[in-house]
Amino acid sequence: RDAIDAVRDRIPGHPAGDWYEPTSRHQTALFRATSDFFDASYSAISRASSVVARFNRIFGVNYSDNKPFIEWAARRYPSLNEGTIAELEAARRFRAMLAHPQQSPAYEWATHANPDYQLIHVVLWGPYGRGKNRIPLGAQTDHVAAEKWPDWQFPAPDEVSVTNCISSLMHVIFADIL
Protein backbone atom coordinates (compact mmCIF):
# COMPACT_ATOMS: atom_id res chain seq x y z
CA ARG A 1 0.00 0.00 0.00
CA ASP A 2 2.80 2.34 0.85
CA ALA A 3 4.56 1.54 -2.43
CA ILE A 4 1.50 2.71 -4.37
CA ASP A 5 1.46 5.97 -2.38
CA ALA A 6 5.19 6.41 -3.00
CA VAL A 7 4.57 6.23 -6.75
CA ARG A 8 1.63 8.62 -6.47
CA ASP A 9 3.83 11.09 -4.58
CA ARG A 10 6.20 11.23 -7.56
CA ILE A 11 3.47 12.00 -10.09
CA PRO A 12 3.21 15.72 -10.73
CA GLY A 13 -0.13 17.41 -10.65
CA HIS A 14 -1.28 20.00 -13.12
CA PRO A 15 -0.63 23.56 -11.86
CA ALA A 16 -4.37 24.20 -11.77
CA GLY A 17 -4.67 21.21 -9.43
CA ASP A 18 -7.45 19.65 -11.47
CA TRP A 19 -5.62 16.58 -12.77
CA TYR A 20 -2.37 14.62 -12.82
CA GLU A 21 0.32 14.71 -15.47
CA PRO A 22 1.98 11.28 -15.25
CA THR A 23 4.69 10.25 -17.65
CA SER A 24 4.62 6.76 -19.14
CA ARG A 25 7.30 5.85 -16.58
CA HIS A 26 5.01 7.01 -13.74
CA GLN A 27 2.11 5.06 -15.21
CA THR A 28 4.18 1.88 -15.55
CA ALA A 29 5.48 2.24 -11.99
CA LEU A 30 1.90 2.69 -10.71
CA PHE A 31 0.72 -0.38 -12.65
CA ARG A 32 3.57 -2.49 -11.23
CA ALA A 33 3.02 -1.26 -7.66
CA THR A 34 -0.71 -1.94 -8.02
CA SER A 35 -0.08 -5.42 -9.38
CA ASP A 36 2.35 -6.14 -6.53
CA PHE A 37 -0.18 -4.90 -3.97
CA PHE A 38 -2.95 -7.15 -5.27
CA ASP A 39 -0.60 -10.14 -5.38
CA ALA A 40 0.27 -9.42 -1.74
CA SER A 41 -3.39 -8.96 -0.77
CA TYR A 42 -4.25 -12.27 -2.43
CA SER A 43 -1.43 -13.90 -0.48
CA ALA A 44 -2.71 -12.36 2.76
CA ILE A 45 -6.19 -13.78 2.15
CA SER A 46 -4.58 -17.15 1.37
CA ARG A 47 -2.67 -16.95 4.65
CA ALA A 48 -5.93 -16.27 6.48
CA SER A 49 -7.32 -19.41 4.86
CA SER A 50 -4.20 -21.29 5.99
CA VAL A 51 -4.75 -20.16 9.57
CA VAL A 52 -8.33 -21.44 9.39
CA ALA A 53 -7.05 -24.77 8.02
CA ARG A 54 -4.39 -24.96 10.74
CA PHE A 55 -7.09 -24.60 13.40
CA ASN A 56 -9.42 -27.11 11.79
CA ARG A 57 -10.70 -28.26 15.21
CA ILE A 58 -12.23 -24.82 15.67
CA PHE A 59 -13.39 -24.08 12.14
CA GLY A 60 -13.95 -27.49 10.56
CA VAL A 61 -13.08 -26.31 7.05
CA ASN A 62 -10.14 -26.21 4.68
CA TYR A 63 -10.12 -24.25 1.42
CA SER A 64 -7.55 -24.34 -1.34
CA ASP A 65 -8.98 -21.32 -3.20
CA ASN A 66 -9.74 -17.82 -1.99
CA LYS A 67 -13.18 -17.54 -3.62
CA PRO A 68 -14.86 -20.27 -1.52
CA PHE A 69 -12.90 -19.10 1.53
CA ILE A 70 -14.33 -15.57 1.17
CA GLU A 71 -17.82 -17.03 0.70
CA TRP A 72 -17.33 -19.11 3.86
CA ALA A 73 -16.14 -16.02 5.79
CA ALA A 74 -19.31 -14.19 4.76
CA ARG A 75 -21.46 -16.99 6.18
CA ARG A 76 -19.35 -17.59 9.29
CA TYR A 77 -18.96 -13.94 10.26
CA PRO A 78 -22.15 -11.96 9.73
CA SER A 79 -20.40 -9.21 11.72
CA LEU A 80 -18.29 -8.57 8.61
CA ASN A 81 -20.53 -6.26 6.68
CA GLU A 82 -21.39 -6.81 3.03
CA GLY A 83 -19.01 -4.03 2.05
CA THR A 84 -16.06 -5.85 3.63
CA ILE A 85 -16.85 -9.10 1.84
CA ALA A 86 -17.53 -7.26 -1.44
CA GLU A 87 -14.18 -5.46 -1.18
CA LEU A 88 -12.30 -8.72 -0.53
CA GLU A 89 -14.03 -10.29 -3.51
CA ALA A 90 -13.29 -7.26 -5.73
CA ALA A 91 -9.61 -7.46 -4.75
CA ARG A 92 -9.58 -11.18 -5.54
CA ARG A 93 -11.21 -10.64 -8.93
CA PHE A 94 -8.92 -7.72 -9.84
CA ARG A 95 -5.85 -9.78 -8.98
CA ALA A 96 -7.23 -12.74 -10.94
CA MET A 97 -7.46 -10.58 -14.05
CA LEU A 98 -3.86 -9.47 -13.64
CA ALA A 99 -2.49 -12.92 -12.77
CA HIS A 100 -4.59 -15.05 -15.13
CA PRO A 101 -5.18 -13.06 -18.33
CA GLN A 102 -6.08 -16.22 -20.24
CA GLN A 103 -9.24 -16.53 -18.13
CA SER A 104 -10.54 -13.05 -18.96
CA PRO A 105 -11.29 -11.08 -22.10
CA ALA A 106 -8.31 -9.18 -23.45
CA TYR A 107 -7.82 -5.89 -21.67
CA GLU A 108 -5.74 -2.78 -21.69
CA TRP A 109 -4.95 -0.58 -18.72
CA ALA A 110 -4.71 3.11 -18.02
CA THR A 111 -4.28 5.42 -15.08
CA HIS A 112 -7.21 7.56 -14.06
CA ALA A 113 -8.56 9.89 -11.40
CA ASN A 114 -12.10 11.21 -11.12
CA PRO A 115 -14.34 12.97 -8.62
CA ASP A 116 -15.41 9.64 -7.08
CA TYR A 117 -11.83 8.34 -6.73
CA GLN A 118 -9.55 11.35 -6.75
CA LEU A 119 -6.27 9.47 -6.29
CA ILE A 120 -4.66 8.38 -9.52
CA HIS A 121 -5.22 4.65 -9.89
CA VAL A 122 -5.12 1.85 -12.44
CA VAL A 123 -8.16 0.93 -14.50
CA LEU A 124 -8.37 -2.21 -16.61
CA TRP A 125 -10.66 -1.86 -19.62
CA GLY A 126 -11.56 -3.70 -22.77
CA PRO A 127 -14.11 -4.60 -25.40
CA TYR A 128 -17.11 -6.77 -24.78
CA GLY A 129 -16.34 -10.45 -25.08
CA ARG A 130 -18.38 -13.03 -26.91
CA GLY A 131 -20.72 -15.49 -25.28
CA LYS A 132 -22.70 -15.23 -22.07
CA ASN A 133 -19.97 -13.51 -20.02
CA ARG A 134 -19.39 -10.39 -22.09
CA ILE A 135 -17.59 -8.55 -19.30
CA PRO A 136 -15.28 -9.89 -16.58
CA LEU A 137 -16.76 -10.46 -13.13
CA GLY A 138 -16.29 -7.28 -11.14
CA ALA A 139 -16.09 -5.01 -14.17
CA GLN A 140 -18.67 -2.35 -14.85
CA THR A 141 -20.16 -0.71 -17.92
CA ASP A 142 -21.29 2.55 -16.32
CA HIS A 143 -17.88 3.90 -15.37
CA VAL A 144 -17.34 7.65 -15.19
CA ALA A 145 -14.84 7.41 -18.08
CA ALA A 146 -17.19 5.48 -20.37
CA GLU A 147 -16.67 8.02 -23.15
CA LYS A 148 -12.96 7.04 -23.25
CA TRP A 149 -13.33 3.32 -22.58
CA PRO A 150 -16.78 2.46 -23.90
CA ASP A 151 -17.34 -1.21 -23.19
CA TRP A 152 -16.21 -2.31 -19.72
CA GLN A 153 -13.88 -0.98 -17.04
CA PHE A 154 -12.49 -2.42 -13.82
CA PRO A 155 -10.90 0.18 -11.55
CA ALA A 156 -8.43 -1.13 -9.01
CA PRO A 157 -10.15 -1.37 -5.62
CA ASP A 158 -8.92 1.17 -3.10
CA GLU A 159 -5.84 -0.31 -1.47
CA VAL A 160 -6.49 1.26 1.93
CA SER A 161 -9.97 -0.23 1.99
CA VAL A 162 -8.66 -3.65 0.91
CA THR A 163 -6.02 -3.57 3.64
CA ASN A 164 -8.63 -2.64 6.25
CA CYS A 165 -10.94 -5.44 5.07
CA ILE A 166 -8.17 -8.03 5.35
CA SER A 167 -7.44 -6.74 8.86
CA SER A 168 -11.12 -7.07 9.78
CA LEU A 169 -11.18 -10.63 8.48
CA MET A 170 -8.08 -11.57 10.46
CA HIS A 171 -9.51 -9.94 13.58
CA VAL A 172 -12.59 -12.17 13.64
CA ILE A 173 -10.58 -15.29 12.80
CA PHE A 174 -8.08 -14.65 15.60
CA ALA A 175 -10.91 -13.84 18.00
CA ASP A 176 -12.36 -17.32 17.39
CA ILE A 177 -8.96 -18.93 17.92
CA LEU A 178 -8.36 -17.06 21.15
PDB file of C-alpha atoms in Angstrom:
ATOM      1  CA  ARG A   1       0.000   0.000   0.000  1.00  0.00           C
ATOM      2  CA  ASP A   2       2.805   2.345   0.853  1.00  0.00           C
ATOM      3  CA  ALA A   3       4.564   1.536  -2.435  1.00  0.00           C
ATOM      4  CA  ILE A   4       1.502   2.714  -4.370  1.00  0.00           C
ATOM      5  CA  ASP A   5       1.460   5.966  -2.380  1.00  0.00           C
ATOM      6  CA  ALA A   6       5.193   6.406  -3.002  1.00  0.00           C
ATOM      7  CA  VAL A   7       4.567   6.226  -6.750  1.00  0.00           C
ATOM      8  CA  ARG A   8       1.634   8.624  -6.473  1.00  0.00           C
ATOM      9  CA  ASP A   9       3.833  11.085  -4.581  1.00  0.00           C
ATOM     10  CA  ARG A  10       6.204  11.230  -7.557  1.00  0.00           C
ATOM     11  CA  ILE A  11       3.466  12.000 -10.092  1.00  0.00           C
ATOM     12  CA  PRO A  12       3.209  15.724 -10.732  1.00  0.00           C
ATOM     13  CA  GLY A  13      -0.135  17.410 -10.652  1.00  0.00           C
ATOM     14  CA  HIS A  14      -1.279  20.000 -13.123  1.00  0.00           C
ATOM     15  CA  PRO A  15      -0.626  23.556 -11.861  1.00  0.00           C
ATOM     16  CA  ALA A  16      -4.371  24.198 -11.767  1.00  0.00           C
ATOM     17  CA  GLY A  17      -4.672  21.208  -9.428  1.00  0.00           C
ATOM     18  CA  ASP A  18      -7.449  19.646 -11.469  1.00  0.00           C
ATOM     19  CA  TRP A  19      -5.620  16.582 -12.775  1.00  0.00           C
ATOM     20  CA  TYR A  20      -2.368  14.620 -12.824  1.00  0.00           C
ATOM     21  CA  GLU A  21       0.325  14.707 -15.467  1.00  0.00           C
ATOM     22  CA  PRO A  22       1.979  11.283 -15.246  1.00  0.00           C
ATOM     23  CA  THR A  23       4.691  10.246 -17.648  1.00  0.00           C
ATOM     24  CA  SER A  24       4.619   6.762 -19.138  1.00  0.00           C
ATOM     25  CA  ARG A  25       7.302   5.852 -16.580  1.00  0.00           C
ATOM     26  CA  HIS A  26       5.011   7.010 -13.736  1.00  0.00           C
ATOM     27  CA  GLN A  27       2.107   5.056 -15.206  1.00  0.00           C
ATOM     28  CA  THR A  28       4.177   1.881 -15.555  1.00  0.00           C
ATOM     29  CA  ALA A  29       5.480   2.238 -11.993  1.00  0.00           C
ATOM     30  CA  LEU A  30       1.903   2.685 -10.714  1.00  0.00           C
ATOM     31  CA  PHE A  31       0.722  -0.376 -12.649  1.00  0.00           C
ATOM     32  CA  ARG A  32       3.571  -2.485 -11.226  1.00  0.00           C
ATOM     33  CA  ALA A  33       3.019  -1.261  -7.662  1.00  0.00           C
ATOM     34  CA  THR A  34      -0.713  -1.936  -8.024  1.00  0.00           C
ATOM     35  CA  SER A  35      -0.079  -5.424  -9.383  1.00  0.00           C
ATOM     36  CA  ASP A  36       2.350  -6.144  -6.526  1.00  0.00           C
ATOM     37  CA  PHE A  37      -0.180  -4.901  -3.972  1.00  0.00           C
ATOM     38  CA  PHE A  38      -2.951  -7.148  -5.275  1.00  0.00           C
ATOM     39  CA  ASP A  39      -0.599 -10.139  -5.377  1.00  0.00           C
ATOM     40  CA  ALA A  40       0.266  -9.417  -1.737  1.00  0.00           C
ATOM     41  CA  SER A  41      -3.392  -8.964  -0.771  1.00  0.00           C
ATOM     42  CA  TYR A  42      -4.252 -12.271  -2.425  1.00  0.00           C
ATOM     43  CA  SER A  43      -1.430 -13.903  -0.478  1.00  0.00           C
ATOM     44  CA  ALA A  44      -2.707 -12.363   2.757  1.00  0.00           C
ATOM     45  CA  ILE A  45      -6.191 -13.779   2.145  1.00  0.00           C
ATOM     46  CA  SER A  46      -4.584 -17.146   1.367  1.00  0.00           C
ATOM     47  CA  ARG A  47      -2.671 -16.945   4.648  1.00  0.00           C
ATOM     48  CA  ALA A  48      -5.927 -16.271   6.482  1.00  0.00           C
ATOM     49  CA  SER A  49      -7.317 -19.408   4.862  1.00  0.00           C
ATOM     50  CA  SER A  50      -4.198 -21.291   5.988  1.00  0.00           C
ATOM     51  CA  VAL A  51      -4.754 -20.159   9.573  1.00  0.00           C
ATOM     52  CA  VAL A  52      -8.328 -21.444   9.389  1.00  0.00           C
ATOM     53  CA  ALA A  53      -7.050 -24.768   8.020  1.00  0.00           C
ATOM     54  CA  ARG A  54      -4.392 -24.959  10.741  1.00  0.00           C
ATOM     55  CA  PHE A  55      -7.086 -24.596  13.400  1.00  0.00           C
ATOM     56  CA  ASN A  56      -9.416 -27.111  11.786  1.00  0.00           C
ATOM     57  CA  ARG A  57     -10.702 -28.261  15.207  1.00  0.00           C
ATOM     58  CA  ILE A  58     -12.231 -24.816  15.672  1.00  0.00           C
ATOM     59  CA  PHE A  59     -13.386 -24.083  12.142  1.00  0.00           C
ATOM     60  CA  GLY A  60     -13.952 -27.492  10.561  1.00  0.00           C
ATOM     61  CA  VAL A  61     -13.084 -26.307   7.048  1.00  0.00           C
ATOM     62  CA  ASN A  62     -10.135 -26.208   4.684  1.00  0.00           C
ATOM     63  CA  TYR A  63     -10.124 -24.253   1.418  1.00  0.00           C
ATOM     64  CA  SER A  64      -7.548 -24.337  -1.342  1.00  0.00           C
ATOM     65  CA  ASP A  65      -8.978 -21.324  -3.197  1.00  0.00           C
ATOM     66  CA  ASN A  66      -9.745 -17.818  -1.994  1.00  0.00           C
ATOM     67  CA  LYS A  67     -13.180 -17.537  -3.616  1.00  0.00           C
ATOM     68  CA  PRO A  68     -14.857 -20.274  -1.518  1.00  0.00           C
ATOM     69  CA  PHE A  69     -12.901 -19.096   1.527  1.00  0.00           C
ATOM     70  CA  ILE A  70     -14.325 -15.566   1.174  1.00  0.00           C
ATOM     71  CA  GLU A  71     -17.817 -17.028   0.704  1.00  0.00           C
ATOM     72  CA  TRP A  72     -17.334 -19.108   3.860  1.00  0.00           C
ATOM     73  CA  ALA A  73     -16.144 -16.022   5.788  1.00  0.00           C
ATOM     74  CA  ALA A  74     -19.314 -14.186   4.759  1.00  0.00           C
ATOM     75  CA  ARG A  75     -21.459 -16.995   6.183  1.00  0.00           C
ATOM     76  CA  ARG A  76     -19.350 -17.588   9.288  1.00  0.00           C
ATOM     77  CA  TYR A  77     -18.957 -13.938  10.261  1.00  0.00           C
ATOM     78  CA  PRO A  78     -22.146 -11.961   9.725  1.00  0.00           C
ATOM     79  CA  SER A  79     -20.403  -9.214  11.721  1.00  0.00           C
ATOM     80  CA  LEU A  80     -18.286  -8.575   8.612  1.00  0.00           C
ATOM     81  CA  ASN A  81     -20.532  -6.263   6.677  1.00  0.00           C
ATOM     82  CA  GLU A  82     -21.391  -6.809   3.030  1.00  0.00           C
ATOM     83  CA  GLY A  83     -19.005  -4.029   2.047  1.00  0.00           C
ATOM     84  CA  THR A  84     -16.065  -5.852   3.626  1.00  0.00           C
ATOM     85  CA  ILE A  85     -16.852  -9.096   1.841  1.00  0.00           C
ATOM     86  CA  ALA A  86     -17.535  -7.258  -1.435  1.00  0.00           C
ATOM     87  CA  GLU A  87     -14.183  -5.458  -1.176  1.00  0.00           C
ATOM     88  CA  LEU A  88     -12.303  -8.724  -0.530  1.00  0.00           C
ATOM     89  CA  GLU A  89     -14.027 -10.292  -3.513  1.00  0.00           C
ATOM     90  CA  ALA A  90     -13.287  -7.262  -5.730  1.00  0.00           C
ATOM     91  CA  ALA A  91      -9.608  -7.455  -4.750  1.00  0.00           C
ATOM     92  CA  ARG A  92      -9.580 -11.176  -5.537  1.00  0.00           C
ATOM     93  CA  ARG A  93     -11.205 -10.636  -8.929  1.00  0.00           C
ATOM     94  CA  PHE A  94      -8.924  -7.718  -9.841  1.00  0.00           C
ATOM     95  CA  ARG A  95      -5.847  -9.781  -8.976  1.00  0.00           C
ATOM     96  CA  ALA A  96      -7.233 -12.740 -10.942  1.00  0.00           C
ATOM     97  CA  MET A  97      -7.463 -10.579 -14.055  1.00  0.00           C
ATOM     98  CA  LEU A  98      -3.856  -9.472 -13.637  1.00  0.00           C
ATOM     99  CA  ALA A  99      -2.490 -12.922 -12.768  1.00  0.00           C
ATOM    100  CA  HIS A 100      -4.591 -15.053 -15.131  1.00  0.00           C
ATOM    101  CA  PRO A 101      -5.175 -13.058 -18.326  1.00  0.00           C
ATOM    102  CA  GLN A 102      -6.076 -16.219 -20.236  1.00  0.00           C
ATOM    103  CA  GLN A 103      -9.239 -16.530 -18.135  1.00  0.00           C
ATOM    104  CA  SER A 104     -10.540 -13.049 -18.963  1.00  0.00           C
ATOM    105  CA  PRO A 105     -11.288 -11.075 -22.097  1.00  0.00           C
ATOM    106  CA  ALA A 106      -8.305  -9.185 -23.452  1.00  0.00           C
ATOM    107  CA  TYR A 107      -7.822  -5.890 -21.666  1.00  0.00           C
ATOM    108  CA  GLU A 108      -5.737  -2.778 -21.686  1.00  0.00           C
ATOM    109  CA  TRP A 109      -4.945  -0.580 -18.723  1.00  0.00           C
ATOM    110  CA  ALA A 110      -4.714   3.107 -18.020  1.00  0.00           C
ATOM    111  CA  THR A 111      -4.282   5.422 -15.079  1.00  0.00           C
ATOM    112  CA  HIS A 112      -7.210   7.558 -14.056  1.00  0.00           C
ATOM    113  CA  ALA A 113      -8.565   9.895 -11.403  1.00  0.00           C
ATOM    114  CA  ASN A 114     -12.099  11.206 -11.124  1.00  0.00           C
ATOM    115  CA  PRO A 115     -14.338  12.974  -8.623  1.00  0.00           C
ATOM    116  CA  ASP A 116     -15.407   9.635  -7.082  1.00  0.00           C
ATOM    117  CA  TYR A 117     -11.830   8.338  -6.731  1.00  0.00           C
ATOM    118  CA  GLN A 118      -9.551  11.352  -6.749  1.00  0.00           C
ATOM    119  CA  LEU A 119      -6.273   9.474  -6.294  1.00  0.00           C
ATOM    120  CA  ILE A 120      -4.661   8.385  -9.524  1.00  0.00           C
ATOM    121  CA  HIS A 121      -5.217   4.647  -9.891  1.00  0.00           C
ATOM    122  CA  VAL A 122      -5.118   1.846 -12.440  1.00  0.00           C
ATOM    123  CA  VAL A 123      -8.156   0.928 -14.503  1.00  0.00           C
ATOM    124  CA  LEU A 124      -8.371  -2.214 -16.611  1.00  0.00           C
ATOM    125  CA  TRP A 125     -10.656  -1.864 -19.620  1.00  0.00           C
ATOM    126  CA  GLY A 126     -11.561  -3.696 -22.773  1.00  0.00           C
ATOM    127  CA  PRO A 127     -14.106  -4.598 -25.403  1.00  0.00           C
ATOM    128  CA  TYR A 128     -17.113  -6.767 -24.781  1.00  0.00           C
ATOM    129  CA  GLY A 129     -16.335 -10.454 -25.085  1.00  0.00           C
ATOM    130  CA  ARG A 130     -18.385 -13.035 -26.909  1.00  0.00           C
ATOM    131  CA  GLY A 131     -20.723 -15.487 -25.283  1.00  0.00           C
ATOM    132  CA  LYS A 132     -22.696 -15.233 -22.074  1.00  0.00           C
ATOM    133  CA  ASN A 133     -19.965 -13.507 -20.019  1.00  0.00           C
ATOM    134  CA  ARG A 134     -19.387 -10.385 -22.087  1.00  0.00           C
ATOM    135  CA  ILE A 135     -17.589  -8.551 -19.296  1.00  0.00           C
ATOM    136  CA  PRO A 136     -15.280  -9.887 -16.575  1.00  0.00           C
ATOM    137  CA  LEU A 137     -16.762 -10.462 -13.131  1.00  0.00           C
ATOM    138  CA  GLY A 138     -16.288  -7.284 -11.140  1.00  0.00           C
ATOM    139  CA  ALA A 139     -16.090  -5.014 -14.173  1.00  0.00           C
ATOM    140  CA  GLN A 140     -18.669  -2.348 -14.850  1.00  0.00           C
ATOM    141  CA  THR A 141     -20.163  -0.711 -17.917  1.00  0.00           C
ATOM    142  CA  ASP A 142     -21.291   2.548 -16.321  1.00  0.00           C
ATOM    143  CA  HIS A 143     -17.883   3.897 -15.375  1.00  0.00           C
ATOM    144  CA  VAL A 144     -17.343   7.654 -15.186  1.00  0.00           C
ATOM    145  CA  ALA A 145     -14.838   7.407 -18.082  1.00  0.00           C
ATOM    146  CA  ALA A 146     -17.194   5.481 -20.373  1.00  0.00           C
ATOM    147  CA  GLU A 147     -16.665   8.023 -23.151  1.00  0.00           C
ATOM    148  CA  LYS A 148     -12.956   7.040 -23.251  1.00  0.00           C
ATOM    149  CA  TRP A 149     -13.326   3.322 -22.576  1.00  0.00           C
ATOM    150  CA  PRO A 150     -16.777   2.462 -23.902  1.00  0.00           C
ATOM    151  CA  ASP A 151     -17.337  -1.213 -23.194  1.00  0.00           C
ATOM    152  CA  TRP A 152     -16.206  -2.312 -19.715  1.00  0.00           C
ATOM    153  CA  GLN A 153     -13.884  -0.978 -17.043  1.00  0.00           C
ATOM    154  CA  PHE A 154     -12.491  -2.420 -13.816  1.00  0.00           C
ATOM    155  CA  PRO A 155     -10.903   0.183 -11.549  1.00  0.00           C
ATOM    156  CA  ALA A 156      -8.426  -1.129  -9.009  1.00  0.00           C
ATOM    157  CA  PRO A 157     -10.150  -1.367  -5.621  1.00  0.00           C
ATOM    158  CA  ASP A 158      -8.925   1.174  -3.100  1.00  0.00           C
ATOM    159  CA  GLU A 159      -5.839  -0.309  -1.471  1.00  0.00           C
ATOM    160  CA  VAL A 160      -6.485   1.258   1.928  1.00  0.00           C
ATOM    161  CA  SER A 161      -9.966  -0.233   1.993  1.00  0.00           C
ATOM    162  CA  VAL A 162      -8.665  -3.654   0.906  1.00  0.00           C
ATOM    163  CA  THR A 163      -6.023  -3.571   3.644  1.00  0.00           C
ATOM    164  CA  ASN A 164      -8.630  -2.643   6.255  1.00  0.00           C
ATOM    165  CA  CYS A 165     -10.942  -5.439   5.074  1.00  0.00           C
ATOM    166  CA  ILE A 166      -8.169  -8.033   5.345  1.00  0.00           C
ATOM    167  CA  SER A 167      -7.443  -6.739   8.862  1.00  0.00           C
ATOM    168  CA  SER A 168     -11.125  -7.070   9.781  1.00  0.00           C
ATOM    169  CA  LEU A 169     -11.176 -10.630   8.477  1.00  0.00           C
ATOM    170  CA  MET A 170      -8.079 -11.566  10.456  1.00  0.00           C
ATOM    171  CA  HIS A 171      -9.508  -9.936  13.576  1.00  0.00           C
ATOM    172  CA  VAL A 172     -12.587 -12.166  13.645  1.00  0.00           C
ATOM    173  CA  ILE A 173     -10.576 -15.285  12.796  1.00  0.00           C
ATOM    174  CA  PHE A 174      -8.079 -14.652  15.599  1.00  0.00           C
ATOM    175  CA  ALA A 175     -10.910 -13.845  17.995  1.00  0.00           C
ATOM    176  CA  ASP A 176     -12.361 -17.316  17.390  1.00  0.00           C
ATOM    177  CA  ILE A 177      -8.963 -18.932  17.923  1.00  0.00           C
ATOM    178  CA  LEU A 178      -8.361 -17.059  21.155  1.00  0.00           C
TER     179      LEU A 178
END
